[in-house]
């Protein structure tokens, strides 16, 4: 046989070669992933063909094809390259609004590069770890009121394959109220409260004020203008009430205070 060694890619394939002989011969293989595709006997130049199965492992492997006749023997080494491995198990990271750190673990037997997004709130942490396949990233606090996201690209040098890791960071949740104090005359009336929020919330009128304050607003996620109807004050003294705007999930709460006097003598700039 002209060559004593062949190197095959991980995907497998077929090798063909001629054998020059003047004797009858036999062939055998040392591993089950090499299979002769054409059994041939003869006393002249004959072609031999072998099928190489795909290598499913991340390491190279070797096998031997033996051609023999009695004490005569020739061995042909088959070297098959390892399967190219390039995987990232977790490709989505949800980060809280206050920021934090996360690790990306790359499984590979090749070289790759990391491309960071063009944002100023994600950076790779320089690690002293001996495992170069663990990448640590730091995410700054999100001080905006909108969710934000970015992508980190891992690129295999040999195959140019890209794996995208998406980072999604929650917004800073907040409820803003235009004014915290409202004055109503003794005869009562309507109060318009404007709220700005990026989360849903509940409205609660505290205590006995439920008897003399009612919300007339039709609530929806897009309606942040609230109307409260204040009844006339039949009491002899000033009264006040608190209305809470609360999201229990995020433990965010804002309140307004309504002041109503029996004789209407309260001035706006005199609110406690």
mmCIF file of C-alpha atoms in Angstrom:
data_model
loop_
_atom_site.group_PDB
_atom_site.id
_atom_site.type_symbol
_atom_site.label_atom_id
_atom_site.label_comp_id
_atom_site.label_asym_id
_atom_site.label_seq_id
_atom_site.Cartn_x
_atom_site.Cartn_y
_atom_site.Cartn_z
ATOM 1 C CA UNK A 1 0.000 0.000 0.000
ATOM 2 C CA UNK A 2 1.371 3.378 -0.999
ATOM 3 C CA UNK A 3 0.529 5.115 2.332
ATOM 4 C CA UNK A 4 0.759 3.772 5.844
ATOM 5 C CA UNK A 5 -1.317 6.514 7.482
ATOM 6 C CA UNK A 6 -4.440 8.560 6.705
ATOM 7 C CA UNK A 7 -5.944 11.477 8.621
ATOM 8 C CA UNK A 8 -9.731 11.868 8.461
ATOM 9 C CA UNK A 9 -12.004 14.732 9.527
ATOM 10 C CA UNK A 10 -14.367 14.245 12.441
ATOM 11 C CA UNK A 11 -17.409 13.962 10.171
ATOM 12 C CA UNK A 12 -16.022 10.713 8.771
ATOM 13 C CA UNK A 13 -16.090 9.715 5.129
ATOM 14 C CA UNK A 14 -14.498 7.238 2.769
ATOM 15 C CA UNK A 15 -10.908 6.298 1.975
ATOM 16 C CA UNK A 16 -9.877 4.487 -1.189
ATOM 17 C CA UNK A 17 -6.485 3.026 -2.006
ATOM 18 C CA UNK A 18 -4.945 0.323 -4.178
ATOM 19 C CA UNK A 19 -3.045 -2.670 -2.943
ATOM 20 C CA UNK A 20 -0.371 -4.275 -5.084
ATOM 21 C CA UNK A 21 0.072 -7.946 -4.314
ATOM 22 C CA UNK A 22 0.686 -11.351 -5.854
ATOM 23 C CA UNK A 23 -0.919 -13.301 -3.032
ATOM 24 C CA UNK A 24 -4.379 -13.714 -1.694
ATOM 25 C CA UNK A 25 -4.885 -11.461 1.335
ATOM 26 C CA UNK A 26 -7.269 -10.671 4.125
ATOM 27 C CA UNK A 27 -8.232 -7.372 5.690
ATOM 28 C CA UNK A 28 -9.279 -6.534 9.249
ATOM 29 C CA UNK A 29 -9.792 -3.421 11.363
ATOM 30 C CA UNK A 30 -8.965 -2.815 14.996
ATOM 31 C CA UNK A 31 -12.023 -0.624 15.746
ATOM 32 C CA UNK A 32 -15.715 -0.818 14.924
ATOM 33 C CA UNK A 33 -15.892 2.674 13.419
ATOM 34 C CA UNK A 34 -13.852 1.591 10.373
ATOM 35 C CA UNK A 35 -15.768 -0.685 8.028
ATOM 36 C CA UNK A 36 -14.694 -2.131 4.719
ATOM 37 C CA UNK A 37 -17.169 -1.152 2.042
ATOM 38 C CA UNK A 38 -15.964 -3.600 -0.630
ATOM 39 C CA UNK A 39 -14.508 -7.012 0.142
ATOM 40 C CA UNK A 40 -11.900 -7.801 -2.485
ATOM 41 C CA UNK A 41 -9.602 -10.734 -3.164
ATOM 42 C CA UNK A 42 -7.183 -11.023 -6.056
ATOM 43 C CA UNK A 43 -3.716 -11.625 -7.397
ATOM 44 C CA UNK A 44 -3.327 -8.216 -8.994
ATOM 45 C CA UNK A 45 -3.805 -4.565 -8.210
ATOM 46 C CA UNK A 46 -7.143 -4.217 -6.489
ATOM 47 C CA UNK A 47 -8.919 -1.228 -5.051
ATOM 48 C CA UNK A 48 -9.912 -1.261 -1.390
ATOM 49 C CA UNK A 49 -12.476 1.056 0.143
ATOM 50 C CA UNK A 50 -13.330 1.755 3.789
ATOM 51 C CA UNK A 51 -16.105 3.812 5.390
ATOM 52 C CA UNK A 52 -15.104 5.964 8.358
ATOM 53 C CA UNK A 53 -17.928 6.763 10.781
ATOM 54 C CA UNK A 54 -18.358 10.218 12.255
ATOM 55 C CA UNK A 55 -16.383 10.936 15.399
ATOM 56 C CA UNK A 56 -18.918 12.045 18.056
ATOM 57 C CA UNK A 57 -16.276 12.827 20.678
ATOM 58 C CA UNK A 58 -14.212 15.883 21.466
ATOM 59 C CA UNK A 59 -10.945 13.941 21.183
ATOM 60 C CA UNK A 60 -9.074 12.539 18.189
ATOM 61 C CA UNK A 61 -8.963 8.760 17.767
ATOM 62 C CA UNK A 62 -6.890 6.160 15.928
ATOM 63 C CA UNK A 63 -7.567 2.814 14.320
ATOM 64 C CA UNK A 64 -5.577 0.245 12.347
ATOM 65 C CA UNK A 65 -6.433 -1.467 9.052
ATOM 66 C CA UNK A 66 -4.457 -4.679 8.729
ATOM 67 C CA UNK A 67 -3.817 -6.382 5.398
ATOM 68 C CA UNK A 68 -2.345 -9.862 5.851
ATOM 69 C CA UNK A 69 -1.449 -13.076 4.104
ATOM 70 C CA UNK A 70 0.021 -15.707 6.382
ATOM 71 C CA UNK A 71 3.050 -14.127 8.013
ATOM 72 C CA UNK A 72 2.937 -11.168 5.636
ATOM 73 C CA UNK A 73 1.225 -8.138 7.137
ATOM 74 C CA UNK A 74 0.891 -4.441 6.522
ATOM 75 C CA UNK A 75 -0.822 -2.033 8.902
ATOM 76 C CA UNK A 76 -2.405 1.246 7.875
ATOM 77 C CA UNK A 77 -3.057 3.755 10.650
ATOM 78 C CA UNK A 78 -6.242 5.835 10.460
ATOM 79 C CA UNK A 79 -6.172 9.038 12.501
ATOM 80 C CA UNK A 80 -9.531 10.764 12.836
ATOM 81 C CA UNK A 81 -9.766 14.323 14.063
ATOM 82 C CA UNK A 82 -11.936 15.216 17.043
ATOM 83 C CA UNK A 83 -15.420 16.605 16.627
ATOM 84 C CA UNK A 84 -15.426 20.399 16.794
ATOM 85 C CA UNK A 85 -17.180 21.383 20.035
ATOM 86 C CA UNK A 86 -18.436 24.932 20.559
ATOM 87 C CA UNK A 87 -21.367 25.273 22.930
ATOM 88 C CA UNK A 88 -22.759 27.635 25.549
ATOM 89 C CA UNK A 89 -25.452 26.105 27.752
ATOM 90 C CA UNK A 90 -27.003 29.373 28.992
ATOM 91 C CA UNK A 91 -27.436 32.151 26.450
ATOM 92 C CA UNK A 92 -29.977 34.381 28.240
ATOM 93 C CA UNK A 93 -29.323 36.261 31.460
ATOM 94 C CA UNK A 94 -31.942 38.331 33.295
ATOM 95 C CA UNK A 95 -30.302 40.946 35.492
ATOM 96 C CA UNK A 96 -32.047 42.964 38.199
ATOM 97 C CA UNK A 97 -32.183 46.742 37.932
ATOM 98 C CA UNK A 98 -29.535 47.179 40.631
ATOM 99 C CA UNK A 99 -26.956 45.383 38.459
ATOM 100 C CA UNK A 100 -24.762 42.410 39.278
ATOM 101 C CA UNK A 101 -22.428 39.799 37.808
ATOM 102 C CA UNK A 102 -22.889 36.642 35.750
ATOM 103 C CA UNK A 103 -20.707 33.904 34.241
ATOM 104 C CA UNK A 104 -20.767 32.470 30.726
ATOM 105 C CA UNK A 105 -19.335 28.940 30.455
ATOM 106 C CA UNK A 106 -18.019 27.949 27.010
ATOM 107 C CA UNK A 107 -17.555 24.266 26.118
ATOM 108 C CA UNK A 108 -15.062 23.995 23.271
ATOM 109 C CA UNK A 109 -11.928 22.286 22.012
ATOM 110 C CA UNK A 110 -10.967 25.175 19.739
ATOM 111 C CA UNK A 111 -10.093 28.851 19.814
ATOM 112 C CA UNK A 112 -12.711 31.606 19.947
ATOM 113 C CA UNK A 113 -13.069 35.323 20.556
ATOM 114 C CA UNK A 114 -15.503 37.455 22.547
ATOM 115 C CA UNK A 115 -17.087 40.649 21.189
ATOM 116 C CA UNK A 116 -18.692 42.937 23.751
ATOM 117 C CA UNK A 117 -21.661 45.150 22.842
ATOM 118 C CA UNK A 118 -21.127 48.878 22.305
ATOM 119 C CA UNK A 119 -22.703 49.844 25.620
ATOM 120 C CA UNK A 120 -21.198 51.338 28.762
ATOM 121 C CA UNK A 121 -23.108 49.200 31.262
ATOM 122 C CA UNK A 122 -21.564 45.766 30.540
ATOM 123 C CA UNK A 123 -17.901 44.919 30.970
ATOM 124 C CA UNK A 124 -15.886 41.716 31.202
ATOM 125 C CA UNK A 125 -14.167 41.112 34.510
ATOM 126 C CA UNK A 126 -10.497 40.182 34.275
ATOM 127 C CA UNK A 127 -10.331 36.914 36.155
ATOM 128 C CA UNK A 128 -7.367 35.095 37.668
ATOM 129 C CA UNK A 129 -9.081 31.744 37.078
ATOM 130 C CA UNK A 130 -7.031 29.121 35.273
ATOM 131 C CA UNK A 131 -10.108 28.020 33.333
ATOM 132 C CA UNK A 132 -10.153 30.253 30.263
ATOM 133 C CA UNK A 133 -13.586 28.995 29.281
ATOM 134 C CA UNK A 134 -15.386 30.801 32.106
ATOM 135 C CA UNK A 135 -16.102 34.449 31.363
ATOM 136 C CA UNK A 136 -17.352 36.793 34.091
ATOM 137 C CA UNK A 137 -19.235 39.975 33.265
ATOM 138 C CA UNK A 138 -20.345 42.927 35.378
ATOM 139 C CA UNK A 139 -23.587 44.845 34.766
ATOM 140 C CA UNK A 140 -24.031 48.366 36.120
ATOM 141 C CA UNK A 141 -27.249 49.529 37.773
ATOM 142 C CA UNK A 142 -30.027 50.544 35.402
ATOM 143 C CA UNK A 143 -31.071 54.011 36.516
ATOM 144 C CA UNK A 144 -33.540 54.453 33.670
ATOM 145 C CA UNK A 145 -37.222 53.594 33.763
ATOM 146 C CA UNK A 146 -37.066 51.286 30.748
ATOM 147 C CA UNK A 147 -35.842 47.723 30.343
ATOM 148 C CA UNK A 148 -32.621 47.425 28.343
ATOM 149 C CA UNK A 149 -30.787 44.620 26.601
ATOM 150 C CA UNK A 150 -27.517 43.895 24.804
ATOM 151 C CA UNK A 151 -25.775 40.977 23.106
ATOM 152 C CA UNK A 152 -22.341 39.433 23.663
ATOM 153 C CA UNK A 153 -21.014 37.504 20.640
ATOM 154 C CA UNK A 154 -18.753 34.444 20.965
ATOM 155 C CA UNK A 155 -17.103 33.510 17.633
ATOM 156 C CA UNK A 156 -15.272 30.251 16.886
ATOM 157 C CA UNK A 157 -12.033 31.105 15.083
ATOM 158 C CA UNK A 158 -11.861 28.028 12.825
ATOM 159 C CA UNK A 159 -15.514 27.674 11.828
ATOM 160 C CA UNK A 160 -16.629 31.338 12.199
ATOM 161 C CA UNK A 161 -19.689 30.061 14.078
ATOM 162 C CA UNK A 162 -21.319 32.689 16.304
ATOM 163 C CA UNK A 163 -23.146 32.131 19.596
ATOM 164 C CA UNK A 164 -25.110 35.085 20.927
ATOM 165 C CA UNK A 165 -25.551 35.644 24.651
ATOM 166 C CA UNK A 166 -28.398 38.064 25.415
ATOM 167 C CA UNK A 167 -28.384 40.189 28.551
ATOM 168 C CA UNK A 168 -31.713 41.692 29.631
ATOM 169 C CA UNK A 169 -31.760 44.136 32.537
ATOM 170 C CA UNK A 170 -34.895 45.224 34.338
ATOM 171 C CA UNK A 171 -35.845 48.870 34.550
ATOM 172 C CA UNK A 172 -35.873 50.946 37.708
ATOM 173 C CA UNK A 173 -39.456 50.694 38.884
ATOM 174 C CA UNK A 174 -41.033 53.899 40.161
ATOM 175 C CA UNK A 175 -44.276 55.702 40.883
ATOM 176 C CA UNK A 176 -44.220 59.505 40.651
ATOM 177 C CA UNK A 177 -47.060 61.759 41.776
ATOM 178 C CA UNK A 178 -47.203 65.342 40.586
ATOM 179 C CA UNK A 179 -48.347 66.756 43.929
ATOM 180 C CA UNK A 180 -48.330 65.171 47.380
ATOM 181 C CA UNK A 181 -50.838 67.481 49.101
ATOM 182 C CA UNK A 182 -54.311 68.715 48.105
ATOM 183 C CA UNK A 183 -56.659 71.218 49.767
ATOM 184 C CA UNK A 184 -60.437 70.964 49.491
ATOM 185 C CA UNK A 185 -63.026 73.416 50.719
ATOM 186 C CA UNK A 186 -65.725 72.483 53.190
ATOM 187 C CA UNK A 187 -68.237 71.942 50.392
ATOM 188 C CA UNK A 188 -66.063 69.229 48.847
ATOM 189 C CA UNK A 189 -65.278 68.758 45.154
ATOM 190 C CA UNK A 190 -63.110 66.810 42.719
ATOM 191 C CA UNK A 191 -59.370 66.299 42.951
ATOM 192 C CA UNK A 192 -57.347 65.420 39.865
ATOM 193 C CA UNK A 193 -54.203 63.436 40.629
ATOM 194 C CA UNK A 194 -51.627 62.854 37.899
ATOM 195 C CA UNK A 195 -49.407 59.793 38.328
ATOM 196 C CA UNK A 196 -46.380 58.754 36.244
ATOM 197 C CA UNK A 197 -45.382 55.079 36.615
ATOM 198 C CA UNK A 198 -43.765 52.247 34.685
ATOM 199 C CA UNK A 199 -45.426 49.524 36.764
ATOM 200 C CA UNK A 200 -48.987 48.730 37.677
ATOM 201 C CA UNK A 201 -50.161 49.803 41.103
ATOM 202 C CA UNK A 202 -53.146 49.723 43.434
ATOM 203 C CA UNK A 203 -54.957 52.699 44.943
ATOM 204 C CA UNK A 204 -56.070 52.526 48.571
ATOM 205 C CA UNK A 205 -57.945 55.173 50.535
ATOM 206 C CA UNK A 206 -56.889 54.710 54.139
ATOM 207 C CA UNK A 207 -59.102 54.526 57.165
ATOM 208 C CA UNK A 208 -62.432 56.197 57.638
ATOM 209 C CA UNK A 209 -61.769 58.480 54.671
ATOM 210 C CA UNK A 210 -63.519 55.813 52.595
ATOM 211 C CA UNK A 211 -66.704 57.397 53.917
ATOM 212 C CA UNK A 212 -66.061 60.797 52.355
ATOM 213 C CA UNK A 213 -63.639 60.174 49.454
ATOM 214 C CA UNK A 214 -64.362 58.066 46.401
ATOM 215 C CA UNK A 215 -62.345 57.386 43.255
ATOM 216 C CA UNK A 216 -64.343 57.883 40.082
ATOM 217 C CA UNK A 217 -61.537 56.936 37.688
ATOM 218 C CA UNK A 218 -61.913 53.985 35.334
ATOM 219 C CA UNK A 219 -58.559 52.240 35.885
ATOM 220 C CA UNK A 220 -56.365 50.782 33.158
ATOM 221 C CA UNK A 221 -52.648 50.290 32.681
ATOM 222 C CA UNK A 222 -52.515 53.308 30.405
ATOM 223 C CA UNK A 223 -54.667 55.606 32.540
ATOM 224 C CA UNK A 224 -52.583 57.344 35.203
ATOM 225 C CA UNK A 225 -54.925 60.290 35.825
ATOM 226 C CA UNK A 226 -57.093 59.769 38.875
ATOM 227 C CA UNK A 227 -60.192 61.664 39.945
ATOM 228 C CA UNK A 228 -61.264 61.602 43.575
ATOM 229 C CA UNK A 229 -64.613 62.980 44.741
ATOM 230 C CA UNK A 230 -64.508 64.612 48.169
ATOM 231 C CA UNK A 231 -67.796 64.984 49.994
ATOM 232 C CA UNK A 232 -68.773 68.115 51.927
ATOM 233 C CA UNK A 233 -67.341 68.304 55.447
ATOM 234 C CA UNK A 234 -70.168 68.261 57.937
ATOM 235 C CA UNK A 235 -67.808 68.097 60.867
ATOM 236 C CA UNK A 236 -66.787 71.025 63.028
ATOM 237 C CA UNK A 237 -63.037 70.454 62.588
ATOM 238 C CA UNK A 238 -60.542 69.993 59.769
ATOM 239 C CA UNK A 239 -60.080 66.484 58.484
ATOM 240 C CA UNK A 240 -57.420 64.833 56.398
ATOM 241 C CA UNK A 241 -56.954 61.577 54.531
ATOM 242 C CA UNK A 242 -54.147 59.568 52.946
ATOM 243 C CA UNK A 243 -54.381 57.804 49.592
ATOM 244 C CA UNK A 244 -51.708 55.200 48.827
ATOM 245 C CA UNK A 245 -50.415 54.194 45.376
ATOM 246 C CA UNK A 246 -48.700 50.866 45.931
ATOM 247 C CA UNK A 247 -47.029 48.015 44.095
ATOM 248 C CA UNK A 248 -46.548 45.208 46.613
ATOM 249 C CA UNK A 249 -44.368 43.043 44.364
ATOM 250 C CA UNK A 250 -41.618 45.671 44.213
ATOM 251 C CA UNK A 251 -42.469 47.184 47.629
ATOM 252 C CA UNK A 252 -42.919 50.643 46.122
ATOM 253 C CA UNK A 253 -45.432 53.021 47.645
ATOM 254 C CA UNK A 254 -46.273 56.712 47.270
ATOM 255 C CA UNK A 255 -48.979 58.639 49.034
ATOM 256 C CA UNK A 256 -50.939 61.865 48.789
ATOM 257 C CA UNK A 257 -52.663 63.702 51.632
ATOM 258 C CA UNK A 258 -55.991 65.481 51.282
ATOM 259 C CA UNK A 259 -56.810 68.291 53.723
ATOM 260 C CA UNK A 260 -60.367 69.541 54.198
ATOM 261 C CA UNK A 261 -61.478 72.180 56.699
ATOM 262 C CA UNK A 262 -64.913 72.786 58.054
ATOM 263 C CA UNK A 263 -64.667 76.519 57.385
ATOM 264 C CA UNK A 264 -62.434 76.427 54.290
ATOM 265 C CA UNK A 265 -59.637 78.346 56.018
ATOM 266 C CA UNK A 266 -56.756 76.109 54.943
ATOM 267 C CA UNK A 267 -54.236 77.763 52.630
ATOM 268 C CA UNK A 268 -52.240 75.701 50.151
ATOM 269 C CA UNK A 269 -48.910 76.951 51.451
ATOM 270 C CA UNK A 270 -49.953 76.067 54.982
ATOM 271 C CA UNK A 271 -50.207 72.329 54.383
ATOM 272 C CA UNK A 272 -48.274 70.464 57.113
#
